[in-house]
Short mmCIF file of C-alpha atoms in Angstrom, two decimals:
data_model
loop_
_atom_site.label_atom_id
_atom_site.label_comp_id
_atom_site.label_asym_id
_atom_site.label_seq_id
_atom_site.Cartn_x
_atom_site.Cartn_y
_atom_site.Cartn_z
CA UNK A 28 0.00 0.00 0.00
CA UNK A 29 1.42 3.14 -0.87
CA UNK A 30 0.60 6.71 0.50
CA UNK A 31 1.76 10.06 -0.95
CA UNK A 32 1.95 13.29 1.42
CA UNK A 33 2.81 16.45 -0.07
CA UNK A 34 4.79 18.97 1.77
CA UNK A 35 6.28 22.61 0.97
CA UNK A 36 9.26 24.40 2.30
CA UNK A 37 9.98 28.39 1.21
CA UNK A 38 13.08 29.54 1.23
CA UNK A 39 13.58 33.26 1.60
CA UNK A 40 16.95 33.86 0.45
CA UNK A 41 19.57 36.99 0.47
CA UNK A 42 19.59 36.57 -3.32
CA UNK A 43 16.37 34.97 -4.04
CA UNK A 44 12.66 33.05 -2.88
CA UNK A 45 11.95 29.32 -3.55
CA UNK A 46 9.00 26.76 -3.07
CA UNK A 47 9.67 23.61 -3.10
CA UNK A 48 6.50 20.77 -2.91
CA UNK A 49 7.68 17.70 -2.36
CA UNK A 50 5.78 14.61 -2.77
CA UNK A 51 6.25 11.85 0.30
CA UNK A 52 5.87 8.46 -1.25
CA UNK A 53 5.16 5.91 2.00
CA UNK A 54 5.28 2.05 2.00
CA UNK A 55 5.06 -0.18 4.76
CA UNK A 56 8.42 -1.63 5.14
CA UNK A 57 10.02 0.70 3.12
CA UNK A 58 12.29 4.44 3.82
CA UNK A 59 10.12 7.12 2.87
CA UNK A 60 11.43 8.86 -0.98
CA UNK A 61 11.27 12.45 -0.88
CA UNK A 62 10.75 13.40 -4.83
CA UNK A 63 10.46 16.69 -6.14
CA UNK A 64 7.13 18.22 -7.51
CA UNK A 65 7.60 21.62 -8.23
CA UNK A 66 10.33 24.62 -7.51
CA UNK A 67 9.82 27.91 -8.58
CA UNK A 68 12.52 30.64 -8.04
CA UNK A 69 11.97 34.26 -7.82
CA UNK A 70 14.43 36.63 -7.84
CA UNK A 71 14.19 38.83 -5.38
CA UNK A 72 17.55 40.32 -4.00
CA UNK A 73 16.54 41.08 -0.31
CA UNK A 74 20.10 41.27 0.69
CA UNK A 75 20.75 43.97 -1.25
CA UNK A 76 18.01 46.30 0.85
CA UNK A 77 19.38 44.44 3.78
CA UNK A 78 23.43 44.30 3.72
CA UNK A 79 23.66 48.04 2.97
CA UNK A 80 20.51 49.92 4.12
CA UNK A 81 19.86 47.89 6.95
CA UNK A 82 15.89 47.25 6.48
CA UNK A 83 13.71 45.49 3.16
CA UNK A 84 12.26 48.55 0.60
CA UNK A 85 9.06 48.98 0.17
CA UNK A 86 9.62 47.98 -3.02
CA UNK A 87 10.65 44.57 -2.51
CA UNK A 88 7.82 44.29 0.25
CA UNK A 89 5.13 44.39 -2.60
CA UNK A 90 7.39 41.91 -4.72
CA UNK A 91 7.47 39.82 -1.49
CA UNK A 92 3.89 39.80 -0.90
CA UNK A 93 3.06 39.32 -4.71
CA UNK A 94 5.07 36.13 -4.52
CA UNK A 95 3.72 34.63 -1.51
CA UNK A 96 0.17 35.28 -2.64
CA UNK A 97 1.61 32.79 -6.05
CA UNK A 98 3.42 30.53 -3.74
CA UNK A 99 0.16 30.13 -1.47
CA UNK A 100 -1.82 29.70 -4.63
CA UNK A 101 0.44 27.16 -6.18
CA UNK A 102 0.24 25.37 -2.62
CA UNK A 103 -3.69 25.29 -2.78
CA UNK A 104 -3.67 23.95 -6.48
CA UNK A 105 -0.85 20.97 -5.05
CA UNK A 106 -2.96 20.08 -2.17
CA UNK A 107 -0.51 20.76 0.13
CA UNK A 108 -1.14 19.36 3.11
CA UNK A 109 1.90 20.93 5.35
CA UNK A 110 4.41 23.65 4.83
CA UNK A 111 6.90 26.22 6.74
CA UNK A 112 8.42 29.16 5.60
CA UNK A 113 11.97 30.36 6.92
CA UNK A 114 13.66 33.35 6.27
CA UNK A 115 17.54 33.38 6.43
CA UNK A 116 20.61 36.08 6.60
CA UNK A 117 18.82 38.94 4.76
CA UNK A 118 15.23 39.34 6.83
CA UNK A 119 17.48 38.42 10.24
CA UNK A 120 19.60 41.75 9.52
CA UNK A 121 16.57 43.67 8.46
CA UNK A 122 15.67 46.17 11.12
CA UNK A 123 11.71 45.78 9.63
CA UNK A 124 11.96 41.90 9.49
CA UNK A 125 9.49 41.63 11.73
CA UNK A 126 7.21 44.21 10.17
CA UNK A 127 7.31 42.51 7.36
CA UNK A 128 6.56 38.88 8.37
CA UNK A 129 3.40 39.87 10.35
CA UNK A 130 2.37 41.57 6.57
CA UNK A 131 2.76 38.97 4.62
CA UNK A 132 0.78 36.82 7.09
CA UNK A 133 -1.71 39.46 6.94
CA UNK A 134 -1.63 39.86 3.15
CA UNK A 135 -0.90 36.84 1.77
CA UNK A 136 -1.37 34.13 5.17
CA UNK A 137 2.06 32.95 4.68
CA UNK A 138 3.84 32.48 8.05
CA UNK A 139 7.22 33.10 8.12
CA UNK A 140 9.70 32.49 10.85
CA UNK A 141 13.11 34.24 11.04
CA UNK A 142 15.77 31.56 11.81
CA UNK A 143 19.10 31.91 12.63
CA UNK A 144 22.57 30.44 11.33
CA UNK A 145 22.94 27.77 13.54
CA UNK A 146 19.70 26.82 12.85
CA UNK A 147 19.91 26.99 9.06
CA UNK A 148 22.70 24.75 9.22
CA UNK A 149 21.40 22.20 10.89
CA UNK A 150 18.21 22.04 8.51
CA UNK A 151 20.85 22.15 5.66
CA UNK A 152 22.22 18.97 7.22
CA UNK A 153 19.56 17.14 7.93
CA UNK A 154 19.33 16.75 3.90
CA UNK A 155 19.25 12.90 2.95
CA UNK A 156 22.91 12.69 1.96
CA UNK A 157 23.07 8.58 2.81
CA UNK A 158 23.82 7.98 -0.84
CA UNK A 159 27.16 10.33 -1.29
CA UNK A 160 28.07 9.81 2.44
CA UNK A 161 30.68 6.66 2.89
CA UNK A 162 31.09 5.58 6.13
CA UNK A 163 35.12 5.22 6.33
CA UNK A 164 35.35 8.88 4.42
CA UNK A 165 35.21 12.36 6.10
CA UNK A 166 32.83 15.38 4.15
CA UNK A 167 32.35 19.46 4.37
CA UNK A 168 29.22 20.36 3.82
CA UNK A 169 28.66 23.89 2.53
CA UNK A 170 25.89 25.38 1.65
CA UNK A 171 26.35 29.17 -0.08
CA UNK A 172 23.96 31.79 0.08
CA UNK A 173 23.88 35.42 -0.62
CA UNK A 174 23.97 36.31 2.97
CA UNK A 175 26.08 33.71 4.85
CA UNK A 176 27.82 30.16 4.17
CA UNK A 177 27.07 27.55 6.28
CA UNK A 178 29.21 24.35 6.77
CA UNK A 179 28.57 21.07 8.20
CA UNK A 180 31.63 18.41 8.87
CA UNK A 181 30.59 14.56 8.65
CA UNK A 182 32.23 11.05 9.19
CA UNK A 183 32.09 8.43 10.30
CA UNK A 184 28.09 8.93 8.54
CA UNK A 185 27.62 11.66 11.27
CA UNK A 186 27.66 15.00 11.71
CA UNK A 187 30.38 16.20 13.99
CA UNK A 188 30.06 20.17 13.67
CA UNK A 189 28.41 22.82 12.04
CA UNK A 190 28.72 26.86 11.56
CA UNK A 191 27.57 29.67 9.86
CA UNK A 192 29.27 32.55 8.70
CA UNK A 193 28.05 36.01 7.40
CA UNK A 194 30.15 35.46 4.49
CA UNK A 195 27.48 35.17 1.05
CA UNK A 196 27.43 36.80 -2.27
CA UNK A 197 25.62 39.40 -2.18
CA UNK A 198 27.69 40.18 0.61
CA UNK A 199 30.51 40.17 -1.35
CA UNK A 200 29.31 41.97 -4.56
CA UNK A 201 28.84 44.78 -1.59
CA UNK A 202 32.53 44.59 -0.02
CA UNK A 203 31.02 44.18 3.29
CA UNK A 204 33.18 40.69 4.15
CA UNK A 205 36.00 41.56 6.40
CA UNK A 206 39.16 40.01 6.34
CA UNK A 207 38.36 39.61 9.53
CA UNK A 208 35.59 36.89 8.61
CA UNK A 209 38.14 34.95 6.08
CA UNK A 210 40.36 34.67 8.32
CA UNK A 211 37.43 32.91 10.90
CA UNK A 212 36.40 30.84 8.31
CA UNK A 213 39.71 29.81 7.00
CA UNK A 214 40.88 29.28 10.84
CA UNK A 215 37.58 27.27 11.52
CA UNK A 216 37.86 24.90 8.53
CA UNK A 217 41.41 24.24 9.12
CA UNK A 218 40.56 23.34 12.36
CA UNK A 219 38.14 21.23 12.26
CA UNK A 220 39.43 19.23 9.07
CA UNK A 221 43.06 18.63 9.91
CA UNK A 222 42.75 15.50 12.10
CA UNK A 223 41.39 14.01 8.89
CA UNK A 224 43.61 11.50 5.88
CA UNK A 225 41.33 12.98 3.21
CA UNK A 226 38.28 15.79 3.28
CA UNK A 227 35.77 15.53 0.18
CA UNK A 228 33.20 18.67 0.24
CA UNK A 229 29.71 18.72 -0.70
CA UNK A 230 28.65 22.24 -1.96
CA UNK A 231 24.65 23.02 -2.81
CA UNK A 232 23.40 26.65 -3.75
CA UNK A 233 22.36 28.08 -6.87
CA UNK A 234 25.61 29.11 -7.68
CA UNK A 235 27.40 25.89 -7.43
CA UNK A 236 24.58 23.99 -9.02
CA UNK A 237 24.97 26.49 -11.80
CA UNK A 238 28.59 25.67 -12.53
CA UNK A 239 27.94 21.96 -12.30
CA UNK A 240 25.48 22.18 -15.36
CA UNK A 241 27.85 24.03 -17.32
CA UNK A 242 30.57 21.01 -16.91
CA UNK A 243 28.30 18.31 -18.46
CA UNK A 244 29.06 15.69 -16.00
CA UNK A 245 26.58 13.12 -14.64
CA UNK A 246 25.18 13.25 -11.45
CA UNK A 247 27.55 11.50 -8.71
CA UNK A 248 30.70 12.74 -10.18
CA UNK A 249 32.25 15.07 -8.72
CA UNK A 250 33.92 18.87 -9.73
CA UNK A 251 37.59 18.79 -9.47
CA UNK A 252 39.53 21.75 -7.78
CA UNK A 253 41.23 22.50 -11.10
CA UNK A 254 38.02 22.13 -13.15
CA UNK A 255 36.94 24.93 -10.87
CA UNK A 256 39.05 27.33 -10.50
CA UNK A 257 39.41 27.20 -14.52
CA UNK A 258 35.83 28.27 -14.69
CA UNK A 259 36.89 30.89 -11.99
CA UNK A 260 39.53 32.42 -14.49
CA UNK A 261 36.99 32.08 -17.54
CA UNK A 262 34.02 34.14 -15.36
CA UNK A 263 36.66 36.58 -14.25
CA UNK A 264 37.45 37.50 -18.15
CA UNK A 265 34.46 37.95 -19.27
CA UNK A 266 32.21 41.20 -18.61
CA UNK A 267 29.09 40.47 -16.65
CA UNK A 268 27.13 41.08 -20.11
CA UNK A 269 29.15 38.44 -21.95
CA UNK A 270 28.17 35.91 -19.09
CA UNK A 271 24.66 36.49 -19.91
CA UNK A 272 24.84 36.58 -23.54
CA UNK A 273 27.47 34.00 -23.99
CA UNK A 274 27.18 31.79 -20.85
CA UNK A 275 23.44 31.82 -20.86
CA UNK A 276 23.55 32.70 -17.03
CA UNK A 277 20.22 34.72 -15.48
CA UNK A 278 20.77 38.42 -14.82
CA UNK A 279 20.90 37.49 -11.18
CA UNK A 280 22.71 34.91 -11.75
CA UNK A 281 25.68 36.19 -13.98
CA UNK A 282 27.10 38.36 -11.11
CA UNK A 283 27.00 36.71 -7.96
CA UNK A 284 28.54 33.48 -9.39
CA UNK A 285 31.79 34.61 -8.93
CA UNK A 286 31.85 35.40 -5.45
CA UNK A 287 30.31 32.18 -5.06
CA UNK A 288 33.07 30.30 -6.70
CA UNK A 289 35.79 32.23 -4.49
CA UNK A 290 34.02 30.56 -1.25
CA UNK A 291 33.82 26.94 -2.80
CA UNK A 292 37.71 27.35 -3.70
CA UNK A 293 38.93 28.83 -0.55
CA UNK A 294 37.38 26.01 1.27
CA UNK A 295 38.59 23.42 -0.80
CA UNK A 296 42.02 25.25 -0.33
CA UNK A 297 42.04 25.26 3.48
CA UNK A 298 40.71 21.53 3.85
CA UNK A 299 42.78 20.25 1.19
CA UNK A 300 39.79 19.10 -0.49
CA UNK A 301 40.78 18.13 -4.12
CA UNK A 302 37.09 17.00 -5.28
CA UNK A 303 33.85 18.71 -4.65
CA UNK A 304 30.25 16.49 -5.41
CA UNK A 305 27.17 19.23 -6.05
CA UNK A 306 23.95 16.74 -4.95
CA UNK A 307 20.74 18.99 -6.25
CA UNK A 308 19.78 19.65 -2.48
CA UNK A 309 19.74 22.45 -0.05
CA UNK A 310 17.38 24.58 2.46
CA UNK A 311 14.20 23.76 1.00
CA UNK A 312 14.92 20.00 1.23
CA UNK A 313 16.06 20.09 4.91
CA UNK A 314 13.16 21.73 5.63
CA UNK A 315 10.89 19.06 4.28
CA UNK A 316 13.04 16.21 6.01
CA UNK A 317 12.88 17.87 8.90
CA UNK A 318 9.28 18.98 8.96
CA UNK A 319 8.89 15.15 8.28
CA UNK A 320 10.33 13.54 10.77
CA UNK A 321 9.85 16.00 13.31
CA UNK A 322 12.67 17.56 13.67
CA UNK A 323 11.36 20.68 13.58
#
């Protein structure tokens, strides 16, 4: 006998908003499979209100509102049965976060809770990572965003640390990470990766996901550090109008995917990491596993 829930998770983002419905297949006897129904991205740069005037514009609160009222819709017309909404670096920084959230329950009944980093990267972990995650072999898991990076180190198949740091993209397209944080991050993942033979990483984010579509590999095989930090060069040389015309990349896309591909190479740098594997997962989907299993 098998039963199908279907659950939602929104992500609101530093550079952008995502739904995610999920459907739950259950069998008696069996794991549950989490497969994907439906994401829809919108592109709405919070951050940027956030990082350097220090609350969201009014114009983005209409945009915000206006996508929640789609995302609730598209919700109705899934039967979704469950759902939470979390809000990461941007709305935590924003001096009217909390003006905000009680409008958009008001305007579009969308409740949104305001979580922090530490929080954020343990949903990020919680991801179903059982098929990339050997049991003799020793992972970083980072997760980039536009506001902050979060990392998660595994072996032995569990999770021995996480952290957050307010090091992101749109952050970085602004100027506004210190040295102060590289050198905290850099400290931290040297740290906490030394003891280890060998470190593999495990990146997810828009960014990363980007680059691994451009490579034409198969899923399951992983970026090399060299592969990377050739596409690092390439995006460097080109203007950001060339990587929209001639690397197809979005508008919001084409800018913030360099910063992005900085972070992923520093880290590999500091924890030696010589391989990186990009699974398609990342808020969204720890927010369904965890919603699921009661985690959160």
């Amino acid at each position: 006998m098998i039963r199908i829930k279907k659950y939602a998770a929104i992500d609101i983002g530093s550079n952008a908003m995502r739904l995610l419905i999920t459907n739950i297949v259950e069998q008696d006897g069996k794991e549950a499979q989490f497969n994907k129904n439906a994401l829809v991205r919108v592109p709405i740069r919070l951050g940027q209100d956030s990082f350097t005037v220090g609350e969201i514009s009014q114009e983005n609160i209409e945009r915000m509102i206006d996508a929640m009222k789609a995302f609730r819709l598209l919700m109705k017309v899934h039967k979704v049965e469950k759902y939470l909404a979390f809000a990461t670096s941007a709305m935590r920084e924003a001096n009217n976060a909390y003006e905000v959230v009680d409008i958009i329950n008001r305007e579009a009944d969308i409740k949104i809770e305001v979580i922090d980093g530490k929080k954020e990267a343990i949903i990020i972990a919680s991801t179903d990572l059982h098929h990339l995650l050997k049991s003799d072999k020793t992972y970083l898991y980072m997760d980039v965003g536009g506001g902050s990076t979060e990392f998660s180190l595994f072996s032995n198949g569990k999770i021995i640390i996480s952290k957050s740091f307010k090091a992101g993209t749109v952050r970085l397209l602004n100027e506004m990470v210190s040295d102060v944080v590289w050198q905290e991050m850099e400290n931290w993942i040297k740290l906490n990766t030394q003891g280890y033979d060998e470190v593999t990483l495990i990146g997810s984010g828009g960014n990363i996901n980007k680059l691994f579509k451009m490579s034409g590999k198969i899923q399951n095989k992983p970026l090399s550090f060299i592969y990377l930090n050739s596409q690092y060069t390439l995006l460097n040389s080109l203007t950001y109008e060339q990587r929209i015309s001639e690397l197809g990349l979005n508008p919001d896309r084409a800018d913030v995917i360099i910063p992005a591909t900085q972070i992923y190479l520093n880290a590999m740098k500091w924890s030696g990491a010589r391989n990186i594997y990009v699974p398609k997962i990342g808020l969204s989907d720890g927010i369904v596993k965890a919603m699921y299993y009661g985690k959160i």
